[in-house]
Short mmCIF file of C-alpha atoms in Angstrom, two decimals:
data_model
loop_
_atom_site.label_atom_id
_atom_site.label_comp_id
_atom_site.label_asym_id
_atom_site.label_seq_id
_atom_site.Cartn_x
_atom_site.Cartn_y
_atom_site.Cartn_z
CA UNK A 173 35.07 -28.10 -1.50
CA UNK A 174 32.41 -28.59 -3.72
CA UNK A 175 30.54 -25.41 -3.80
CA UNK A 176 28.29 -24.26 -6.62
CA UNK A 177 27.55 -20.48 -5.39
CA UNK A 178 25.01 -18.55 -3.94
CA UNK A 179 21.33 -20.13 -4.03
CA UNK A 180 19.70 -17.00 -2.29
CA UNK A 181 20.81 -13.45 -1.17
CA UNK A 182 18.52 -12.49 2.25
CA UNK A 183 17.79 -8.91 3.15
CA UNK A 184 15.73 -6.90 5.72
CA UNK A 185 14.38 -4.28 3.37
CA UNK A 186 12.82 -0.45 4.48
CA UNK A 187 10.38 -0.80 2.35
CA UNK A 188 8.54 -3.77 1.99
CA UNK A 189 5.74 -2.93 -0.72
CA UNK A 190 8.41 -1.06 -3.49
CA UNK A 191 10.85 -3.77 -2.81
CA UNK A 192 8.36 -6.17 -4.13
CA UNK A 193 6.83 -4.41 -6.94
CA UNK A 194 10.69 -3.99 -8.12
CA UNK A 195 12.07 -7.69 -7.44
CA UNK A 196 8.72 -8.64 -9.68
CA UNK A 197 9.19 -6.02 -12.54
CA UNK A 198 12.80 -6.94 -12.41
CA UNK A 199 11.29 -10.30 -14.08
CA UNK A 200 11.68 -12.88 -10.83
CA UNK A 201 9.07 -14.85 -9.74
CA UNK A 202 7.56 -14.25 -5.59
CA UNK A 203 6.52 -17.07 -3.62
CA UNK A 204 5.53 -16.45 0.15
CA UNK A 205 7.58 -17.99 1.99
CA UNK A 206 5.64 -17.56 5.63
CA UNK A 207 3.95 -14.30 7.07
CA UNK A 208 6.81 -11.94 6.82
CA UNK A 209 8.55 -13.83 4.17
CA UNK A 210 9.32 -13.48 0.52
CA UNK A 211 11.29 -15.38 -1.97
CA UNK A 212 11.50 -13.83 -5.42
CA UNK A 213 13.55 -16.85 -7.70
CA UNK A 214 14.73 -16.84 -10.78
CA UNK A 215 14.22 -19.70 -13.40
CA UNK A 216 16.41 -22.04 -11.53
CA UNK A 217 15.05 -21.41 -8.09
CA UNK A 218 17.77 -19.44 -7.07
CA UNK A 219 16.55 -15.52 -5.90
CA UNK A 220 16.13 -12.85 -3.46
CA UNK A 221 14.92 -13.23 0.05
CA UNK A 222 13.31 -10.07 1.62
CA UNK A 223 11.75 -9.27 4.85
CA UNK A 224 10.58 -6.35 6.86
CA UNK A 225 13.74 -4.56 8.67
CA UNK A 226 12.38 -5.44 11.91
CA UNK A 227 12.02 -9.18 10.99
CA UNK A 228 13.37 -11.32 14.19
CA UNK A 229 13.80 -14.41 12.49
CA UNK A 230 16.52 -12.37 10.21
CA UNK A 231 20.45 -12.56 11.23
CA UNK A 232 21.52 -9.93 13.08
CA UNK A 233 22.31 -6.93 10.78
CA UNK A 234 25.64 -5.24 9.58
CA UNK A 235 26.81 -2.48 11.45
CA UNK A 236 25.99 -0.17 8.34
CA UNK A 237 22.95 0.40 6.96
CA UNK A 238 23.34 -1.98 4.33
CA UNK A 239 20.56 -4.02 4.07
CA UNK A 240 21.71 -7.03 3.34
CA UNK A 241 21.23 -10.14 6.17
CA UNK A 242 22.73 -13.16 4.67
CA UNK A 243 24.46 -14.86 1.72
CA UNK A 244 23.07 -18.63 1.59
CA UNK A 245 25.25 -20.85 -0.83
CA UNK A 246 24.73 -24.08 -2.79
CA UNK A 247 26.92 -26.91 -2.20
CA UNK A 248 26.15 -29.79 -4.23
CA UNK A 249 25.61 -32.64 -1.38
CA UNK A 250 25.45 -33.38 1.84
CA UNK A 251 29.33 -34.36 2.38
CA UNK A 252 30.20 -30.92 1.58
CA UNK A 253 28.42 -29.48 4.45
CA UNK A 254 30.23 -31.68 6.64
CA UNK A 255 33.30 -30.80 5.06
CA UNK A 256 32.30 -27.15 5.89
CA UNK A 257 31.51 -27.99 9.43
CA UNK A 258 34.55 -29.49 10.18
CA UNK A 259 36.86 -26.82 8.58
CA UNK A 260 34.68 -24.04 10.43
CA UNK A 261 34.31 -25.85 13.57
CA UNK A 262 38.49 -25.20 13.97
CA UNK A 263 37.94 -21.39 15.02
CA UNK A 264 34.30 -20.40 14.87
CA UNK A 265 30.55 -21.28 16.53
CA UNK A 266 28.96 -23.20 13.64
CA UNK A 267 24.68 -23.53 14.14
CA UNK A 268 23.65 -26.89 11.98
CA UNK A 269 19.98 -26.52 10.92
CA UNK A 270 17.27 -29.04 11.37
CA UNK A 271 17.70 -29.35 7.26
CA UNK A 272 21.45 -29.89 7.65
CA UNK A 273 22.24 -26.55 6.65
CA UNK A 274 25.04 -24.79 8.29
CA UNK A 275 24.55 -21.13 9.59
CA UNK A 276 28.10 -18.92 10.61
CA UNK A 277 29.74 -15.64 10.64
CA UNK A 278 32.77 -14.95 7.72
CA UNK A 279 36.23 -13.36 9.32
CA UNK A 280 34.26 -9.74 8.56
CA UNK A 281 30.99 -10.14 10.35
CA UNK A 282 28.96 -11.27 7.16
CA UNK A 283 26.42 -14.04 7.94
CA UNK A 284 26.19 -17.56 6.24
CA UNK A 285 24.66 -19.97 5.54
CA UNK A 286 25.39 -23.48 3.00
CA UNK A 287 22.67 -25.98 2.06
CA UNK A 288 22.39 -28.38 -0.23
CA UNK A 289 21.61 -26.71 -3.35
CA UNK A 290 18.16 -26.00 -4.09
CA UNK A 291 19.08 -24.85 -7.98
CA UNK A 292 16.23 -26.56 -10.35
CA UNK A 293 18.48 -27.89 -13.82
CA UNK A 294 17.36 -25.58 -16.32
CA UNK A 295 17.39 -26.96 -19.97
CA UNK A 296 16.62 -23.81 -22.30
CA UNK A 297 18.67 -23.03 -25.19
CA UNK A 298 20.95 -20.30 -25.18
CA UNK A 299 20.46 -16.91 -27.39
CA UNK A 300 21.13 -18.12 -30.93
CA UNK A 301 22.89 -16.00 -33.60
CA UNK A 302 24.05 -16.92 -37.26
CA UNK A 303 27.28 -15.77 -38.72
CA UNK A 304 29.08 -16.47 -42.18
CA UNK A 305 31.68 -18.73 -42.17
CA UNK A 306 29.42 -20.66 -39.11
CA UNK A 307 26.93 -22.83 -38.88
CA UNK A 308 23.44 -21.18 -38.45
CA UNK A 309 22.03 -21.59 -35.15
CA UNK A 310 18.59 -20.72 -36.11
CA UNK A 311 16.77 -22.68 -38.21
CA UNK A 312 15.23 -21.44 -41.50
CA UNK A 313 12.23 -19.00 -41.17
CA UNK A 314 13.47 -19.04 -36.63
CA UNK A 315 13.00 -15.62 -35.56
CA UNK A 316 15.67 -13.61 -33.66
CA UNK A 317 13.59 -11.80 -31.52
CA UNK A 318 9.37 -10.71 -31.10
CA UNK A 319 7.74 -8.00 -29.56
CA UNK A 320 6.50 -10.42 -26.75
CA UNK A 321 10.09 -12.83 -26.54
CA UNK A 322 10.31 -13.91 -22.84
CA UNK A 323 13.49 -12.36 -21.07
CA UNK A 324 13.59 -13.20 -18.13
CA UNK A 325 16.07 -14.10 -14.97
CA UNK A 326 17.35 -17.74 -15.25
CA UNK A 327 19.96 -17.86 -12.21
CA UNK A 328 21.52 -16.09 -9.49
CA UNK A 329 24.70 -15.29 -11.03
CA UNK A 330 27.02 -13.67 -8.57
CA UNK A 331 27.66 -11.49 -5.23
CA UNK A 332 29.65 -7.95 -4.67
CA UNK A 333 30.91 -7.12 -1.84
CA UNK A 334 32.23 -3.82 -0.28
CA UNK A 335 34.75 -5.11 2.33
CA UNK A 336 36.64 -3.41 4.92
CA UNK A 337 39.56 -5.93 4.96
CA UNK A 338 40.37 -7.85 1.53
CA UNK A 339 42.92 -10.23 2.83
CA UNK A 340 41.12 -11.30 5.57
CA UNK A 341 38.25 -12.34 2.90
CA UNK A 342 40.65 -13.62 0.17
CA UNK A 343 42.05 -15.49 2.56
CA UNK A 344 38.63 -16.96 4.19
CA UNK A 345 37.12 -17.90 0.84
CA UNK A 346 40.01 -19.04 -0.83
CA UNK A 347 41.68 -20.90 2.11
CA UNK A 348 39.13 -21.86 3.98
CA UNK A 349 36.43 -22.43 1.08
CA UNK A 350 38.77 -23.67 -1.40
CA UNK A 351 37.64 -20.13 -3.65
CA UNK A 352 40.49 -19.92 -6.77
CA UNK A 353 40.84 -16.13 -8.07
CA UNK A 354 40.28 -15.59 -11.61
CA UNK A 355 41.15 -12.08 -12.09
CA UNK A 356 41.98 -8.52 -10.05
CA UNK A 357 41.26 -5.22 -10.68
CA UNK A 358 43.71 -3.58 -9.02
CA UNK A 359 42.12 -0.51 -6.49
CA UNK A 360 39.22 -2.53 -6.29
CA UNK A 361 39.66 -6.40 -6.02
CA UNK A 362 39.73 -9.96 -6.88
CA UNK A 363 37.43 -12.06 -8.62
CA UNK A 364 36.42 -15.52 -7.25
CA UNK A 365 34.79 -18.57 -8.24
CA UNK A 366 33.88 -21.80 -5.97
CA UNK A 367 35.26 -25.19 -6.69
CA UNK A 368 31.90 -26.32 -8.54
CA UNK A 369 31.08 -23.36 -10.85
CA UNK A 370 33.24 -22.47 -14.04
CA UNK A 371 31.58 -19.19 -14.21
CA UNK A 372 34.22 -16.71 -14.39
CA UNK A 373 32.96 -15.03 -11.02
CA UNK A 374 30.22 -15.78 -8.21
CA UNK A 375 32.10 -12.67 -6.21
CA UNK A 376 33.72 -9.72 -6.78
CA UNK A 377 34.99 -7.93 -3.73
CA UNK A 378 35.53 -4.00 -3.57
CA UNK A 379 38.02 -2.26 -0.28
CA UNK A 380 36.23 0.09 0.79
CA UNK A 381 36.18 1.66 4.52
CA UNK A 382 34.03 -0.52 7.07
CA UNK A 383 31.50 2.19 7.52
CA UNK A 384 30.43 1.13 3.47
CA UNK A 385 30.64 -2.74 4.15
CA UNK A 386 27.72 -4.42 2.47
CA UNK A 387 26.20 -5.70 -0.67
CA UNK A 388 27.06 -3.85 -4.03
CA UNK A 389 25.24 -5.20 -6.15
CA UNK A 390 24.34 -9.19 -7.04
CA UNK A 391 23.39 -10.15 -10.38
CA UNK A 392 21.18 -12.68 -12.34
CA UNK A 393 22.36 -14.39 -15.58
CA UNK A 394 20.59 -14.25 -18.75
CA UNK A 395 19.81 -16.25 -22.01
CA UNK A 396 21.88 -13.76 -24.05
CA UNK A 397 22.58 -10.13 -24.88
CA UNK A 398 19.26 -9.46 -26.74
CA UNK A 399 17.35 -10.85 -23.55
CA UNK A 400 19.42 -8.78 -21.31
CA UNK A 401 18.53 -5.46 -23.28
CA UNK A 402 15.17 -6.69 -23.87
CA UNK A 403 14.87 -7.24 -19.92
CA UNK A 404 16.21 -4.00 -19.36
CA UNK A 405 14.61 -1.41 -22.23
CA UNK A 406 11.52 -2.95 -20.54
CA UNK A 407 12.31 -2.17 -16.90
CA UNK A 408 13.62 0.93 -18.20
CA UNK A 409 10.17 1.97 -19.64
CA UNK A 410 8.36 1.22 -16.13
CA UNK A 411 10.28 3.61 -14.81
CA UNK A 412 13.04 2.55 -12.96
CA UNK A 413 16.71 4.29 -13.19
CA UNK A 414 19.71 2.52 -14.91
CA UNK A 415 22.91 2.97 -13.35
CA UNK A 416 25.80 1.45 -15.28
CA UNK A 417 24.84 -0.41 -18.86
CA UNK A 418 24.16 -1.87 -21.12
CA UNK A 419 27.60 -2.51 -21.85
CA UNK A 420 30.14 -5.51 -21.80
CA UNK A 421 32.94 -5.92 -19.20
CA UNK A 422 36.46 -7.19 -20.21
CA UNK A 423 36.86 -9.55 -17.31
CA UNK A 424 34.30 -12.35 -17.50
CA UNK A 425 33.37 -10.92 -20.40
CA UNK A 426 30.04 -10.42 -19.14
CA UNK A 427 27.16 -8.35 -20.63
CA UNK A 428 25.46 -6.03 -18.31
CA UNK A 429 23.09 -3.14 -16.92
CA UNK A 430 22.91 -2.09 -13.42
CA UNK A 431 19.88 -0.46 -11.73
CA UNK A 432 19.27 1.30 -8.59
CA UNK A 433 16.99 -0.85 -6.11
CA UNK A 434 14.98 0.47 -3.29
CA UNK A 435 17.35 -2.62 -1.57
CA UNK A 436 20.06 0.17 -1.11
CA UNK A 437 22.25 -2.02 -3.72
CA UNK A 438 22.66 -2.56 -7.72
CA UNK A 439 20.38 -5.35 -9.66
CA UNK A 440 22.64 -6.58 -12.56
CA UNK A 441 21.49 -8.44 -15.60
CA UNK A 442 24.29 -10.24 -17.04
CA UNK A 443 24.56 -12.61 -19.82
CA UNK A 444 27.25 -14.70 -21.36
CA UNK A 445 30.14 -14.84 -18.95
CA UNK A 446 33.55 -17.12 -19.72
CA UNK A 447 33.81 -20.00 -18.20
CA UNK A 448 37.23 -20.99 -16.44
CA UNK A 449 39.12 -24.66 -15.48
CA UNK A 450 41.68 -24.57 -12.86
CA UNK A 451 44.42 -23.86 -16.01
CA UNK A 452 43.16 -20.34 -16.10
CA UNK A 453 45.99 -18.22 -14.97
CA UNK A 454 44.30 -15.10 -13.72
CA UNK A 455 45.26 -11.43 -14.94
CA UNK A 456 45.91 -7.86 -13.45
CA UNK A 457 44.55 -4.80 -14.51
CA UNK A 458 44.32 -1.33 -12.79
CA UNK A 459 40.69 -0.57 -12.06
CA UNK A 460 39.14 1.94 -13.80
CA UNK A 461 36.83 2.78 -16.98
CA UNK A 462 39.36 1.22 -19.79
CA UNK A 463 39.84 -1.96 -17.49
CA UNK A 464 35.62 -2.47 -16.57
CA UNK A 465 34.38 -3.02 -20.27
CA UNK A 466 34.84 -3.21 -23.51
CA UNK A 467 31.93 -0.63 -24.50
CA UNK A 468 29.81 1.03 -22.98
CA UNK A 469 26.07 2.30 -24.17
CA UNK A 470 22.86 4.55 -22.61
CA UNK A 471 19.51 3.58 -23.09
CA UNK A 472 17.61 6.38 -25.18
CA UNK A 473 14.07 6.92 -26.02
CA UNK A 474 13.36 4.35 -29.91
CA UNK A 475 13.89 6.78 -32.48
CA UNK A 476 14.21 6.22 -36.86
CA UNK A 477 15.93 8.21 -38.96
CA UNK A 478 12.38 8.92 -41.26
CA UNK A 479 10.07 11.88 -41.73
CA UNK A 480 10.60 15.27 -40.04
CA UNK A 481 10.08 19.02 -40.86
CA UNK A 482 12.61 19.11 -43.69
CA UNK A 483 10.32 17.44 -45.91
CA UNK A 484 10.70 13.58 -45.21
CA UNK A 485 8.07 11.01 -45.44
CA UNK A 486 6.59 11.89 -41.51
CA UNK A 487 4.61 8.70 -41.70
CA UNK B 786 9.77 33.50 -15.84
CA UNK B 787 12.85 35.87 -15.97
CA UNK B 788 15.47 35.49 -18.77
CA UNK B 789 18.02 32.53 -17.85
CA UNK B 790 15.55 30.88 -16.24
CA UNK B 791 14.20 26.66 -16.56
CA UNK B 792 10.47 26.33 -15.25
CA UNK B 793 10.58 22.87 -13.73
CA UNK B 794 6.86 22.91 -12.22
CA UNK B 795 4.08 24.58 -10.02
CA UNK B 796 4.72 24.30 -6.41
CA UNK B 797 1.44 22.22 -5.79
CA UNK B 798 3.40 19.68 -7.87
CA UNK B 799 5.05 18.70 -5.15
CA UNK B 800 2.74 17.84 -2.04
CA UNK B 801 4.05 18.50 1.47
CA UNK B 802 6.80 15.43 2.36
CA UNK B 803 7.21 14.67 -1.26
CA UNK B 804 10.33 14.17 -3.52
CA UNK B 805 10.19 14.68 -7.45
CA UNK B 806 12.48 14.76 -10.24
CA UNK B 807 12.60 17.49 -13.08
CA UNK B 808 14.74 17.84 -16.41
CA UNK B 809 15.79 21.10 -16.68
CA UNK B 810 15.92 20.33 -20.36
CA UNK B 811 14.51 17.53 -22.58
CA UNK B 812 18.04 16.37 -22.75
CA UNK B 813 19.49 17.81 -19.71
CA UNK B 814 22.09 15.06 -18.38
CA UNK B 815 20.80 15.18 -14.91
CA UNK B 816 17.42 15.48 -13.13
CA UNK B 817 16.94 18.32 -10.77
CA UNK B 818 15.20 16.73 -7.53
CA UNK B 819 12.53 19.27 -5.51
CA UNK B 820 11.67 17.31 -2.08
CA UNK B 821 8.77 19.35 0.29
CA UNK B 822 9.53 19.80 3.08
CA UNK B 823 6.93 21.73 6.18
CA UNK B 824 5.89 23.71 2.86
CA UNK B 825 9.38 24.75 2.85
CA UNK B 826 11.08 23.87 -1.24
CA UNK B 827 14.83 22.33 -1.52
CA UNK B 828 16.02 21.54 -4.77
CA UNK B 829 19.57 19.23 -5.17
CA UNK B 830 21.04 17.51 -8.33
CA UNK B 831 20.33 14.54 -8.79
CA UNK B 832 23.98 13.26 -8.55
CA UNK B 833 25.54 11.58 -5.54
CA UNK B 834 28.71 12.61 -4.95
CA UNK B 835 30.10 9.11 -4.05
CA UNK B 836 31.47 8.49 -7.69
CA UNK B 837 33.37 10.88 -9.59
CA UNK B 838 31.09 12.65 -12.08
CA UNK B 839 28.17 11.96 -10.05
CA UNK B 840 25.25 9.56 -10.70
CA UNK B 841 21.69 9.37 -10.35
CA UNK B 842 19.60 8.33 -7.18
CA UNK B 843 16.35 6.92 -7.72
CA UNK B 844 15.22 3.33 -7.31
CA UNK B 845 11.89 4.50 -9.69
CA UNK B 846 10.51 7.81 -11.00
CA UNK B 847 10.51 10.34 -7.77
CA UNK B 848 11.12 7.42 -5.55
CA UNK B 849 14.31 10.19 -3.48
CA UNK B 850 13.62 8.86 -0.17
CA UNK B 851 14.49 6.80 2.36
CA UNK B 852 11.00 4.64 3.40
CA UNK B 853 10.14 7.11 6.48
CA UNK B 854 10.42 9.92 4.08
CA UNK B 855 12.97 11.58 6.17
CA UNK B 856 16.31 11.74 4.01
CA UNK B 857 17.04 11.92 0.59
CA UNK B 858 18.50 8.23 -0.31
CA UNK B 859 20.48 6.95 -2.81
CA UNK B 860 19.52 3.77 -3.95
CA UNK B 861 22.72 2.96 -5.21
CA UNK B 862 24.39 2.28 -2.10
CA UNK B 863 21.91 3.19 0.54
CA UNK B 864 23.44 6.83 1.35
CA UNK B 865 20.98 9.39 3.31
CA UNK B 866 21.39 12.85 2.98
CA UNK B 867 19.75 15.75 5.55
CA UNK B 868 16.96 16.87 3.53
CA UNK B 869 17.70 20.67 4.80
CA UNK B 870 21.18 20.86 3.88
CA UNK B 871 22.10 18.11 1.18
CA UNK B 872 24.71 16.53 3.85
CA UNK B 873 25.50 13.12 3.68
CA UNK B 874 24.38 11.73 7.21
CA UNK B 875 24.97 7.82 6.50
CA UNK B 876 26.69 5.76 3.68
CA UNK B 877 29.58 5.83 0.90
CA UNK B 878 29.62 9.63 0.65
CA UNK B 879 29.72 11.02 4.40
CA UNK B 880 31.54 14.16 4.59
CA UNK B 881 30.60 15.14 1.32
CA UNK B 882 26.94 16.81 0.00
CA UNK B 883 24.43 17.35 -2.83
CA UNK B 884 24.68 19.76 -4.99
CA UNK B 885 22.01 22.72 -3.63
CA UNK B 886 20.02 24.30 -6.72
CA UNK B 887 18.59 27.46 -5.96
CA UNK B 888 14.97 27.95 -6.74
CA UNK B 889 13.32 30.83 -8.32
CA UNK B 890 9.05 30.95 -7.36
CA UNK B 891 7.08 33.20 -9.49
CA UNK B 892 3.82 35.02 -8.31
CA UNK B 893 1.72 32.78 -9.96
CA UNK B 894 3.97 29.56 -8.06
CA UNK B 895 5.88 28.87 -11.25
CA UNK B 896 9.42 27.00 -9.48
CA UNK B 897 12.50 27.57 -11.76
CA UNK B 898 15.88 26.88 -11.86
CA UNK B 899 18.90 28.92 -13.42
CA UNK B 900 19.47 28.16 -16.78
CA UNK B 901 22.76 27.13 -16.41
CA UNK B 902 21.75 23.52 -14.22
CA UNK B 903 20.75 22.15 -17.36
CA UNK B 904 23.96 21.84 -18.42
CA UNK B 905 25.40 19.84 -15.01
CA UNK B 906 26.05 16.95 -14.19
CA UNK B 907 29.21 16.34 -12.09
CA UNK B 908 28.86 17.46 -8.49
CA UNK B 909 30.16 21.22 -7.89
CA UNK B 910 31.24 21.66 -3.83
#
């Protein structure tokens, strides 16, 4: 089944006004979508959905207080929904949309939804960086980076999950969805890409006991490492509270940063994650700090080693 | 301020059903978090106990609770803690609490903390 990964995440927020402010310091773009509605895309199109809590015309929340409402993925045209439809129709009520889209309920009570993609091709290079014994990327007298260098969100990168049961959700994706794992973290879980995305993951799933289900944290790709610590020294200085980063995981070998939301769940930058074919044979390694990245660094306060009491300088 | 002692702030710096966040220390690993509540002062660490070592709670600067303003939240994974006791009501840490720091109020309504919370950062229960 040919699908490309999730075009929006949808959530019924607490509060409405700091969930905002954050989704557009956090560098995506809002568009109202009706009254109580808000999309806040990335580059691509691809974004956050939030409404008020109370919101009827959201799906039916989680039994936790985990805001998140639904997980709407891309498929890349209309024969895939039907696909879908007919696989989903076997054991479950399947709602088809006036747009064609296809609304349902995962084996753990998570709620769906697939459309036709609505992902915008991006054509923007990628962060450029010159090496000896390589060609240079950057022209003569191209700059690396400028106070004002745009860094911002260009897709909807991936989905974690806190689930109560992991084989019944390895099993749905990957049997049902046609999902191939990549790679496991053993204690934690699998990662999983769709049919028509090489990324190395578009979900990560994490056992934990059903009174945590939910969203952990989703995350939004990059143009490259300097854009993702540009993006997040910058949301940094506005005040908002890092959790995990900036550092670079083994598997996927994705940069990243994590930050507390006022969603109830992480906001990930990531940049520069591997890309996988079906050859990939996927690995095992016990979850923990040695097994989740390669480094890992805090942001600190800009500091130069010039001046001071003992007689530098001090300019 | 008696010896041992970290001034954190006056207690008009914190108005009545308000949250903030003090460093003990300029480089203190951990904030300590003063929420207001019915005039009444708690102080916590700012550490959720869900993850070993304990991490920080925020969404923003100050921003320690839930939207109604009545529980401390975590905006990690959406846990709410009593605002009284530091007791996980809801979330990835139930069963377990904050880490209660006691408060020291000087005539003048200096707040201060022991010395010895600068210097915390894992939860202690």
């Amino acid at each position: 089944m040919r699908i490309i990964g999730p075009d929006y995440l949808v959530f019924g927020v607490d509060d409405l006004e700091g969930s905002k402010t954050y989704l557009e310091d956090f560098g995506l773009k809002p568009v109202q979508l009706d009254d109580t509605g808000w999309l806040y895309e990335a580059l691509d199109g691809t974004g956050v959905i939030i409404r008020p809590k109370s919101d009827p015309s959201l799906p039916a929340p989680l039994e936790t207080k985990n805001m998140l409402r639904q997980q709407v993925y891309g498929v890349e045209d209309a024969s895939v929904l039907d696909e879908i439809e007919a696989e989903m129709s076997k054991d479950r009520r399947v709602t088809r949309l006036s747009d064609g889209s296809l609304e349902f309920k995962d084996d753990l009570g998570f709620e769906l939804r697939f459309q036709v993609t609505i992902r915008r091709e991006l054509s923007m290079p990628a962060e450029k960086i010159n090496a000896p014994g390589a060609p240079a990327q950057r022209a003569p007298n191209e700059l690396g980076v400028t106070d004002d260098m745009a860094a911002l969100p260009r897709s909807l990168s991936h989905v974690v999950l806190f689930v109560p049961d992991m084989e019944k959700v390895v099993s749905f994706f990957c049997d049902r969805l046609g999902f191939v794992v990549t790679d496991v973290l053993t204690g934690a879980g699998p990662f999983l890409r769709p049919q028509a995305n090489d990324d190395h993951h578009t979900h990560f799933f994490i056992r934990t006991p059903a009174y945590m289900q939910g969203c952990e944290h989703l995350a939004f790709h990059m143009g490259g490492p300097t854009e993702l610590m540009v993006a997040g020294d910058r949301f940094v200085r506005k005040g908002y509270q890092s959790f995990w980063g900036p550092g670079r995981h083994k598997f996927g070998s994705n940069w990243f940063w994590y930050f507390n939301s006022p969603l109830g769940v992480h906001f990930e930058y990531d940049a520069d994650m591997d890309k996988h074919d079906d050859t990939w044979v996927a690995r095992e390694a016990p979850n923990g700090p040695e097994a989740s990245q390669i480094f890992l660094l805090q942001w600190r306060e800009k500091w130069a080693p010039s001046g001071g009491p003992e007689g530098g300088s001090g300019a | 301020m008696s010896a041992g002692q970290l001034r954190l702030c006056h207690r008009d710096d914190i108005p009545e059903g308000a949250a903030r966040g003090f460093l003990p220390l300029p480089d203190a690993p951990r904030n300590v978090i003063v929420v207001n509540r019915g005039g009444q002062l708690h102080a916590y660490m700012d550490s959720c106990p869900h993850y070993r070592g304990g991490t920080p709670m925020a969404w923003r600067k100050d921003a320690y609770l839930d939207a109604e303003g009545a529980h401390i939240a975590c905006h990690a994974h959406g846990a709410l803690f009593d605002i009284e006791t530091g007791a996980c009501v809801s979330g990835p840490c139930l069963g377990r609490k904050l880490t209660r720091v006691p408060l020291s109020e000087a005539p003048d309504g200096s707040i201060s903390v022991p010395a010895q919370v600068a210097g915390r950062a894992a939860r202690e229960s």
